[in-house]
mmCIF file of C-alpha atoms and ligand atoms in Angstrom:
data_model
loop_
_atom_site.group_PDB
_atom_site.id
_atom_site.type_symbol
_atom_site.label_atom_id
_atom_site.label_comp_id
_atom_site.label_asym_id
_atom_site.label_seq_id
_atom_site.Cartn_x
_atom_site.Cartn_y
_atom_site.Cartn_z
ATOM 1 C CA UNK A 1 3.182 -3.865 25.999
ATOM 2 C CA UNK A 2 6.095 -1.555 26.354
ATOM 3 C CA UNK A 3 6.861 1.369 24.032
ATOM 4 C CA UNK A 4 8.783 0.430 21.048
ATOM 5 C CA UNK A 5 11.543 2.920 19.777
ATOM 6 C CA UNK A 6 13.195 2.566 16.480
ATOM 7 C CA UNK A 7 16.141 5.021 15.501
ATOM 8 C CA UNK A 8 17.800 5.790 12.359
ATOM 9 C CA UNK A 9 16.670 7.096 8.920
ATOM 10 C CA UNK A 10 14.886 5.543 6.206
ATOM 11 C CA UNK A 11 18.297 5.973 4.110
ATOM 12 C CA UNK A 12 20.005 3.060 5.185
ATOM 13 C CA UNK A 13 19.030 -0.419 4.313
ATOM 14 C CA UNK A 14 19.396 -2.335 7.725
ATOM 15 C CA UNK A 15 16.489 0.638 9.503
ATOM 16 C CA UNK A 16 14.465 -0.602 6.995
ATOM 17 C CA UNK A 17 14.302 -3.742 7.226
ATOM 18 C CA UNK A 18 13.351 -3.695 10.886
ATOM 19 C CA UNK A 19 10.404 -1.075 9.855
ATOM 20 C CA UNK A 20 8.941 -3.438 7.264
ATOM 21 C CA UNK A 21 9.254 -6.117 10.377
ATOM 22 C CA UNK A 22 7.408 -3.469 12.366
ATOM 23 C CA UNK A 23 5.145 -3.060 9.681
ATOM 24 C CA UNK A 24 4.896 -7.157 8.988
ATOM 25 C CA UNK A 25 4.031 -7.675 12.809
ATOM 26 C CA UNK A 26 1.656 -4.616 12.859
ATOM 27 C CA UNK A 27 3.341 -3.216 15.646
ATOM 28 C CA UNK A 28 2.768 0.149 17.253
ATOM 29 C CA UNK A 29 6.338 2.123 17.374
ATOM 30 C CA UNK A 30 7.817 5.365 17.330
ATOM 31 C CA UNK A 31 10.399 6.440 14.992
ATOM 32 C CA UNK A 32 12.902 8.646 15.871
ATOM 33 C CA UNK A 33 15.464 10.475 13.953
ATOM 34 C CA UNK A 34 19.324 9.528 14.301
ATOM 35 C CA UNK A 35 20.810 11.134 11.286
ATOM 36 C CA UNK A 36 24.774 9.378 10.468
ATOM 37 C CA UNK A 37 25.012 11.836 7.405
ATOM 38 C CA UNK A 38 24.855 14.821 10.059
ATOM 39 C CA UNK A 39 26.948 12.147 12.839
ATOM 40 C CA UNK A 40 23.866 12.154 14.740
ATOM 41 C CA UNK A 41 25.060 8.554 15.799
ATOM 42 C CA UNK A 42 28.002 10.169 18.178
ATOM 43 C CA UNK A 43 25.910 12.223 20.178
ATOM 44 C CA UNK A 44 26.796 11.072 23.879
ATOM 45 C CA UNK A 45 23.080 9.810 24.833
ATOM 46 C CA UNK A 46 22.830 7.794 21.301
ATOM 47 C CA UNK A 47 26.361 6.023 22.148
ATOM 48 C CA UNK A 48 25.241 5.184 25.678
ATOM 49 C CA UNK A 49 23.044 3.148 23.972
ATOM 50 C CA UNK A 50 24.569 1.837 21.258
ATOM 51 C CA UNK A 51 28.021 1.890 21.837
ATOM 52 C CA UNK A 52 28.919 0.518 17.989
ATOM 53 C CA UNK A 53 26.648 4.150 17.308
ATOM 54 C CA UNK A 54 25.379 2.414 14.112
ATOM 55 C CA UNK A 55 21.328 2.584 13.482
ATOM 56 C CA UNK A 56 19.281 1.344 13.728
ATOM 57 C CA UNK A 57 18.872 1.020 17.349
ATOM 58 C CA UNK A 58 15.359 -0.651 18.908
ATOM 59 C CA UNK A 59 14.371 0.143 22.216
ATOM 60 C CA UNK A 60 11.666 -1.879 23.814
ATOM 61 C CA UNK A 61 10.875 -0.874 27.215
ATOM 62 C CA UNK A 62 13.835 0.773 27.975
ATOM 63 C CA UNK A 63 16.727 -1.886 26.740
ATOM 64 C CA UNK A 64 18.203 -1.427 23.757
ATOM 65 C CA UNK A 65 18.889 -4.283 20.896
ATOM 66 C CA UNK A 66 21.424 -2.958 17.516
ATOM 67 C CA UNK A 67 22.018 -4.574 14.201
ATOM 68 C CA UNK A 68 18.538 -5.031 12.086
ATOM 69 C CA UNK A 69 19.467 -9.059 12.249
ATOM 70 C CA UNK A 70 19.017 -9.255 16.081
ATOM 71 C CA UNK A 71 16.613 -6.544 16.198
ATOM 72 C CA UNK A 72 14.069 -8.463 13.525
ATOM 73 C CA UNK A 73 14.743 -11.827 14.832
ATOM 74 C CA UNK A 74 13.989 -10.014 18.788
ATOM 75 C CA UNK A 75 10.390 -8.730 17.299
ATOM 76 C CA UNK A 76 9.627 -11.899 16.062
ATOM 77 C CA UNK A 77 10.193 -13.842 18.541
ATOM 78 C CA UNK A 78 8.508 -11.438 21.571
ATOM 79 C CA UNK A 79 5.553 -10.465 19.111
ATOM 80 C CA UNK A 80 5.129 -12.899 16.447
ATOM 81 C CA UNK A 81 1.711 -14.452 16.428
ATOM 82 C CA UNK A 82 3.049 -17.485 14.652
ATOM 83 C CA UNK A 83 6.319 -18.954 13.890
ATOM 84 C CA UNK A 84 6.148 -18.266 10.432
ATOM 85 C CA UNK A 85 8.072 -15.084 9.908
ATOM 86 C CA UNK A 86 11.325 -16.863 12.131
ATOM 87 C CA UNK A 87 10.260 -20.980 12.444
ATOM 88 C CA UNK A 88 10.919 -22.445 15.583
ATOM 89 C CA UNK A 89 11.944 -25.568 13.912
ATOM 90 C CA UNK A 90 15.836 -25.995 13.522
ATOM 91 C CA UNK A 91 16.346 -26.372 10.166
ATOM 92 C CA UNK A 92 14.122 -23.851 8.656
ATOM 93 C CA UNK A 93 15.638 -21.491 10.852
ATOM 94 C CA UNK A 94 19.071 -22.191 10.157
ATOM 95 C CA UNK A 95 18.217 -21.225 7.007
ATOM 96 C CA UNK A 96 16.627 -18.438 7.893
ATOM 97 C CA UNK A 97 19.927 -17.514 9.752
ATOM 98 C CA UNK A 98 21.641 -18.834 6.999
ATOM 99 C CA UNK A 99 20.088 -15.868 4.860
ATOM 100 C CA UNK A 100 20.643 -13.124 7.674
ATOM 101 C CA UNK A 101 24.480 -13.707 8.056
ATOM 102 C CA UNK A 102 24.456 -13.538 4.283
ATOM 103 C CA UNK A 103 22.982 -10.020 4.682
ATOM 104 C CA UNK A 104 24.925 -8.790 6.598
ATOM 105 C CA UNK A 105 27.815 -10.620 5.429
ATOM 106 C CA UNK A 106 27.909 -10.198 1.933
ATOM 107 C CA UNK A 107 24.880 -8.205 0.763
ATOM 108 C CA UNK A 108 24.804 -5.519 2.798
ATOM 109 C CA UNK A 109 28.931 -5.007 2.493
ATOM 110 C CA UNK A 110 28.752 -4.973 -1.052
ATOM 111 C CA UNK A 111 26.269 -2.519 -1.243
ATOM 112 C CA UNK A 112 28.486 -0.485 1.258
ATOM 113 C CA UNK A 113 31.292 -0.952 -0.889
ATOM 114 C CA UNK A 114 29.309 0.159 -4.288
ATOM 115 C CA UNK A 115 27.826 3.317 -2.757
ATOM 116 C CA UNK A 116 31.448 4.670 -1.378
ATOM 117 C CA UNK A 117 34.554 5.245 -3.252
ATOM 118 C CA UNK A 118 37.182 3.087 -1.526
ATOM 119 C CA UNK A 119 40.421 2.056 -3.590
ATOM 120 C CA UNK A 120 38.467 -1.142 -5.481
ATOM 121 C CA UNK A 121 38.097 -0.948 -8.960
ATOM 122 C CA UNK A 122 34.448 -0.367 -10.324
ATOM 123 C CA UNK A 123 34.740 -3.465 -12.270
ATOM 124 C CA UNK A 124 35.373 -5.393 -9.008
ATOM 125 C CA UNK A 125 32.886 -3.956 -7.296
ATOM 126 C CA UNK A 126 30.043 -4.981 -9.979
ATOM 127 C CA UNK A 127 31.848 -8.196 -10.034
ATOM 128 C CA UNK A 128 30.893 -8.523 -6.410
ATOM 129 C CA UNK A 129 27.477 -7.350 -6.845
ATOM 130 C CA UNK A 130 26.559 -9.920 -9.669
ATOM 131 C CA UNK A 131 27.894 -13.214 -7.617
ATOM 132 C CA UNK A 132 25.609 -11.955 -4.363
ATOM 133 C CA UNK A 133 22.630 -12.011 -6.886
ATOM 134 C CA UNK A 134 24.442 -15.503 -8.154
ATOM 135 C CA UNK A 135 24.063 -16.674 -4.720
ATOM 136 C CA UNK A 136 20.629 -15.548 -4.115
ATOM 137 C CA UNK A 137 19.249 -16.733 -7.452
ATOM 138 C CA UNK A 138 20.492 -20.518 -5.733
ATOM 139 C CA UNK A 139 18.836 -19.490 -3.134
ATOM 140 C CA UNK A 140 15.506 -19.108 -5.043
ATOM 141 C CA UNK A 141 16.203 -22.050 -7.024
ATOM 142 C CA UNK A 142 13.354 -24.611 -5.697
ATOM 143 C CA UNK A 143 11.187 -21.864 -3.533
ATOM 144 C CA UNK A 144 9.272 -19.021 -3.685
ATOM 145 C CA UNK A 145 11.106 -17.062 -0.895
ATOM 146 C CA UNK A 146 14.343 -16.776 0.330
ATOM 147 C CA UNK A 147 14.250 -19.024 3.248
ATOM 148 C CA UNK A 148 11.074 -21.828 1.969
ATOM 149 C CA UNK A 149 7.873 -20.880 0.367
ATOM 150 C CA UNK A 150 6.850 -18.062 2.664
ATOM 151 C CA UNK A 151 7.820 -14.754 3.912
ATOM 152 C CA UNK A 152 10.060 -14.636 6.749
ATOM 153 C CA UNK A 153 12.787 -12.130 7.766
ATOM 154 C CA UNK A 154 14.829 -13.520 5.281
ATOM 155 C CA UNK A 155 13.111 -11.953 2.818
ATOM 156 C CA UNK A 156 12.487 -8.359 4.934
ATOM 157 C CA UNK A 157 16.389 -8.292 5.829
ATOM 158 C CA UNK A 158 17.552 -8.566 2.072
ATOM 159 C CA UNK A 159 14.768 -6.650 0.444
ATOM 160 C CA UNK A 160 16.205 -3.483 0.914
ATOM 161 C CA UNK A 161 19.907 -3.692 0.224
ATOM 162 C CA UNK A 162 18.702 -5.692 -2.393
ATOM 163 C CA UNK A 163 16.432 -2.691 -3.707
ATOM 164 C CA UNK A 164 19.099 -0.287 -3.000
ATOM 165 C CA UNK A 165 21.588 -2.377 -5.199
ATOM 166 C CA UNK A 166 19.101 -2.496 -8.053
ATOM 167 C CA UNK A 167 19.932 1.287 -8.182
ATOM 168 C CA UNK A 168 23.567 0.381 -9.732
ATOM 169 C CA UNK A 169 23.323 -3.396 -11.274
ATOM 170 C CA UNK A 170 19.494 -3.562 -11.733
ATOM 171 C CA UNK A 171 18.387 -6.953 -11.467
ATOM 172 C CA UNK A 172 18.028 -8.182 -14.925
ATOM 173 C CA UNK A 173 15.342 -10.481 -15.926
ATOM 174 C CA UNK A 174 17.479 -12.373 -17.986
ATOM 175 C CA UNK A 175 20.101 -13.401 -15.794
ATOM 176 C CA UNK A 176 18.507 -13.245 -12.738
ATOM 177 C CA UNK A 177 14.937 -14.776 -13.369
ATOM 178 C CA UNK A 178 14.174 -16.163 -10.033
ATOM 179 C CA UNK A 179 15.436 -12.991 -8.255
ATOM 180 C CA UNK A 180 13.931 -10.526 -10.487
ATOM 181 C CA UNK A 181 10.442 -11.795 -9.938
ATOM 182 C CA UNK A 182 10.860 -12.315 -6.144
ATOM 183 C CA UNK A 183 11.342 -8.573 -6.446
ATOM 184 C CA UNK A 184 8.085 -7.924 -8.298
ATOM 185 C CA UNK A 185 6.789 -9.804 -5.095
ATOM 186 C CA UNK A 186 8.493 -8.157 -2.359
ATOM 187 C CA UNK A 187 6.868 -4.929 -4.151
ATOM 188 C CA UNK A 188 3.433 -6.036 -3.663
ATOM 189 C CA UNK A 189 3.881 -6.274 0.294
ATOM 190 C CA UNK A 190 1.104 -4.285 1.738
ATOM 191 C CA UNK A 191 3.533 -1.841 3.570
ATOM 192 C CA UNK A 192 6.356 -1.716 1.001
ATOM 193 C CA UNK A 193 5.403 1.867 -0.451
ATOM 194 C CA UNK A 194 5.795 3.574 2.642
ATOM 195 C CA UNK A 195 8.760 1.872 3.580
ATOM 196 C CA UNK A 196 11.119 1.117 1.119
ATOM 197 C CA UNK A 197 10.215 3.434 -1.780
ATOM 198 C CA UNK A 198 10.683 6.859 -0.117
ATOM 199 C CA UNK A 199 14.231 5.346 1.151
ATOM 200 C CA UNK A 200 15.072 3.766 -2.227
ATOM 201 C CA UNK A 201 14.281 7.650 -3.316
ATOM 202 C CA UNK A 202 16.706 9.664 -0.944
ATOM 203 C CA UNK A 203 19.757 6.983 -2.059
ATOM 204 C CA UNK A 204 18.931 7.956 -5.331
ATOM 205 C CA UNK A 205 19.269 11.449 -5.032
ATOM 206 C CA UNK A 206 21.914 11.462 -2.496
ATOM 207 C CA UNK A 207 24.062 9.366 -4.818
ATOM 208 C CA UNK A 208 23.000 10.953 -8.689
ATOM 209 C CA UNK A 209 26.121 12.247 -9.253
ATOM 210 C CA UNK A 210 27.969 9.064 -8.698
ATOM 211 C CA UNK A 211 25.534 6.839 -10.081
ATOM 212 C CA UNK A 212 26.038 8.781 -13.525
ATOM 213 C CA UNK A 213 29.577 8.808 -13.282
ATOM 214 C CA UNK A 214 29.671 4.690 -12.535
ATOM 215 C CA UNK A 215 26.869 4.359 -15.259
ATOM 216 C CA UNK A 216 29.125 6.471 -17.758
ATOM 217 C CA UNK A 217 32.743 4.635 -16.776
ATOM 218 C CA UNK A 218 30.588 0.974 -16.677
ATOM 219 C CA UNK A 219 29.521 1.796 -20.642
ATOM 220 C CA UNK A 220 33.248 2.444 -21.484
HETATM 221 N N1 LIG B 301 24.981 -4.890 10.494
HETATM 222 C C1 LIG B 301 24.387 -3.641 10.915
HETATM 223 C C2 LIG B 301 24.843 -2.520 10.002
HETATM 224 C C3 LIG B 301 24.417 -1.161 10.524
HETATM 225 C C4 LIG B 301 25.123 -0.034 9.799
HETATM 226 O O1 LIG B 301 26.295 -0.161 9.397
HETATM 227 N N2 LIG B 301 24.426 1.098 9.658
HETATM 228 C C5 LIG B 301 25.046 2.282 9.068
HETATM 229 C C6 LIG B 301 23.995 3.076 8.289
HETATM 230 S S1 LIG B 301 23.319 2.166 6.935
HETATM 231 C C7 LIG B 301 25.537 3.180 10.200
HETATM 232 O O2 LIG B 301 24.955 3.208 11.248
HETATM 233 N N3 LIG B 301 26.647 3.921 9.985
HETATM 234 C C8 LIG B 301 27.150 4.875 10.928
HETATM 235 C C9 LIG B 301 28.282 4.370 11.786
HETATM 236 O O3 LIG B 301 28.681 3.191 11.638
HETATM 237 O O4 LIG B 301 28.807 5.169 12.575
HETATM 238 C C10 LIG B 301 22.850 -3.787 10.923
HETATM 239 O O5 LIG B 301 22.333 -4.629 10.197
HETATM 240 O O6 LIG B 301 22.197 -3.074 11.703
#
């Protein structure tokens, strides 16, 4: 086997997901720093390789494979054991796919959108927010998991966007049943400590001051 390189920071959502992939497929990697909050992304090397210079960025053997979508459904496919975490047959993986587009789509734009101030009004913003966790609550309606009744990358693409969102509309029990206990089960993944938690941290603290100040203008 090749060496596996993942780049990026545990800060953004989409390097995430392709670590708890990593993690999932118990693969041996090595992660290396590319830093966008110090524009780490534009040094000349990284943009040889990536020339959209976002992260993450997996390098398997020498050839390089952006956006988290291809890069999870790539692992998968080379390295899963079975077809379970990205089934071979059609349907199920449309769906799948179905779910990955929506992540990067929708989920992961919002959340872009509600962690930057652009010119949209907070109120439209939240607005946004609550319909993705409309969609995804359809999505849990008759199964366990986002894509059927068993982890796949579905799940490992939208868990932490989805985490990251909980930081500013926190996924309420109430209206959000389905999705608020897929969460509880996301957390009990094996790996999800190390992965998601520390990132779910640093957003936290990078983004205090204008999480109180959205908290405070929400409660107006
Ligand atoms: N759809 C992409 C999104 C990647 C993305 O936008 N990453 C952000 C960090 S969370 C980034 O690299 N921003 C720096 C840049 O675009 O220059 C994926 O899933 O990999």
């Amino acid at each position: 086997m090749g060496k596996i390189i993942l780049y990026g920071i545990l800060l953004s959502p989409p390097v995430r997901a392709v670590l708890l992939t990593l993690h999932e497929l118990d693969l041996e990697f090595e992660f290396v720093e590319v830093n966008p909050l110090k524009g780490e992304q534009y040094n000349e090397e990284y943009v040889k390789k990536n020339p959209q210079h976002t992260i993450p960025l997996l390098e398997d053997d020498g050839q390089c494979i952006s956006d988290s979508h291809a890069i999870i459904a790539y692992l998968c496919r080379k390295f899963g054991k079975t077809d379970s975490l990205y089934p071979k047959d059609f349907y199920k993986r449309a769906i799948v796919d179905n779910r990955l587009h929506f992540e990067s789509g929708i989920l992961f734009a919002r959340c872009l959108k509600g962690f930057r101030s652009t010119s949209e009004t907070l109120e439209n913003k939240l607005k946004n927010i609550e319909e993705a966790y409309d969609f995804m609550e359809v999505f849990l309606a008759d199964s366990t998991h986002m894509a059927g009744n068993n982890l796949t990358i579905a799940d490992l693409s939208i868990l932490p966007s989805l985490s990251s969102l909980d930081l500013i509309v926190p996924v309420n029990s109430t209206k959000w049943p389905k999705l608020n206990s897929w969460l509880d089960l996301m957390k009990k993944l094996p790996y999800y400590e190390e992965v998601n938690v520390e990132g779910l941290r640093l957003i936290a603290e990078m983004l205090k001051p204008m999480l109180e100040s959205m908290i405070a203008e929400s409660k107006k």
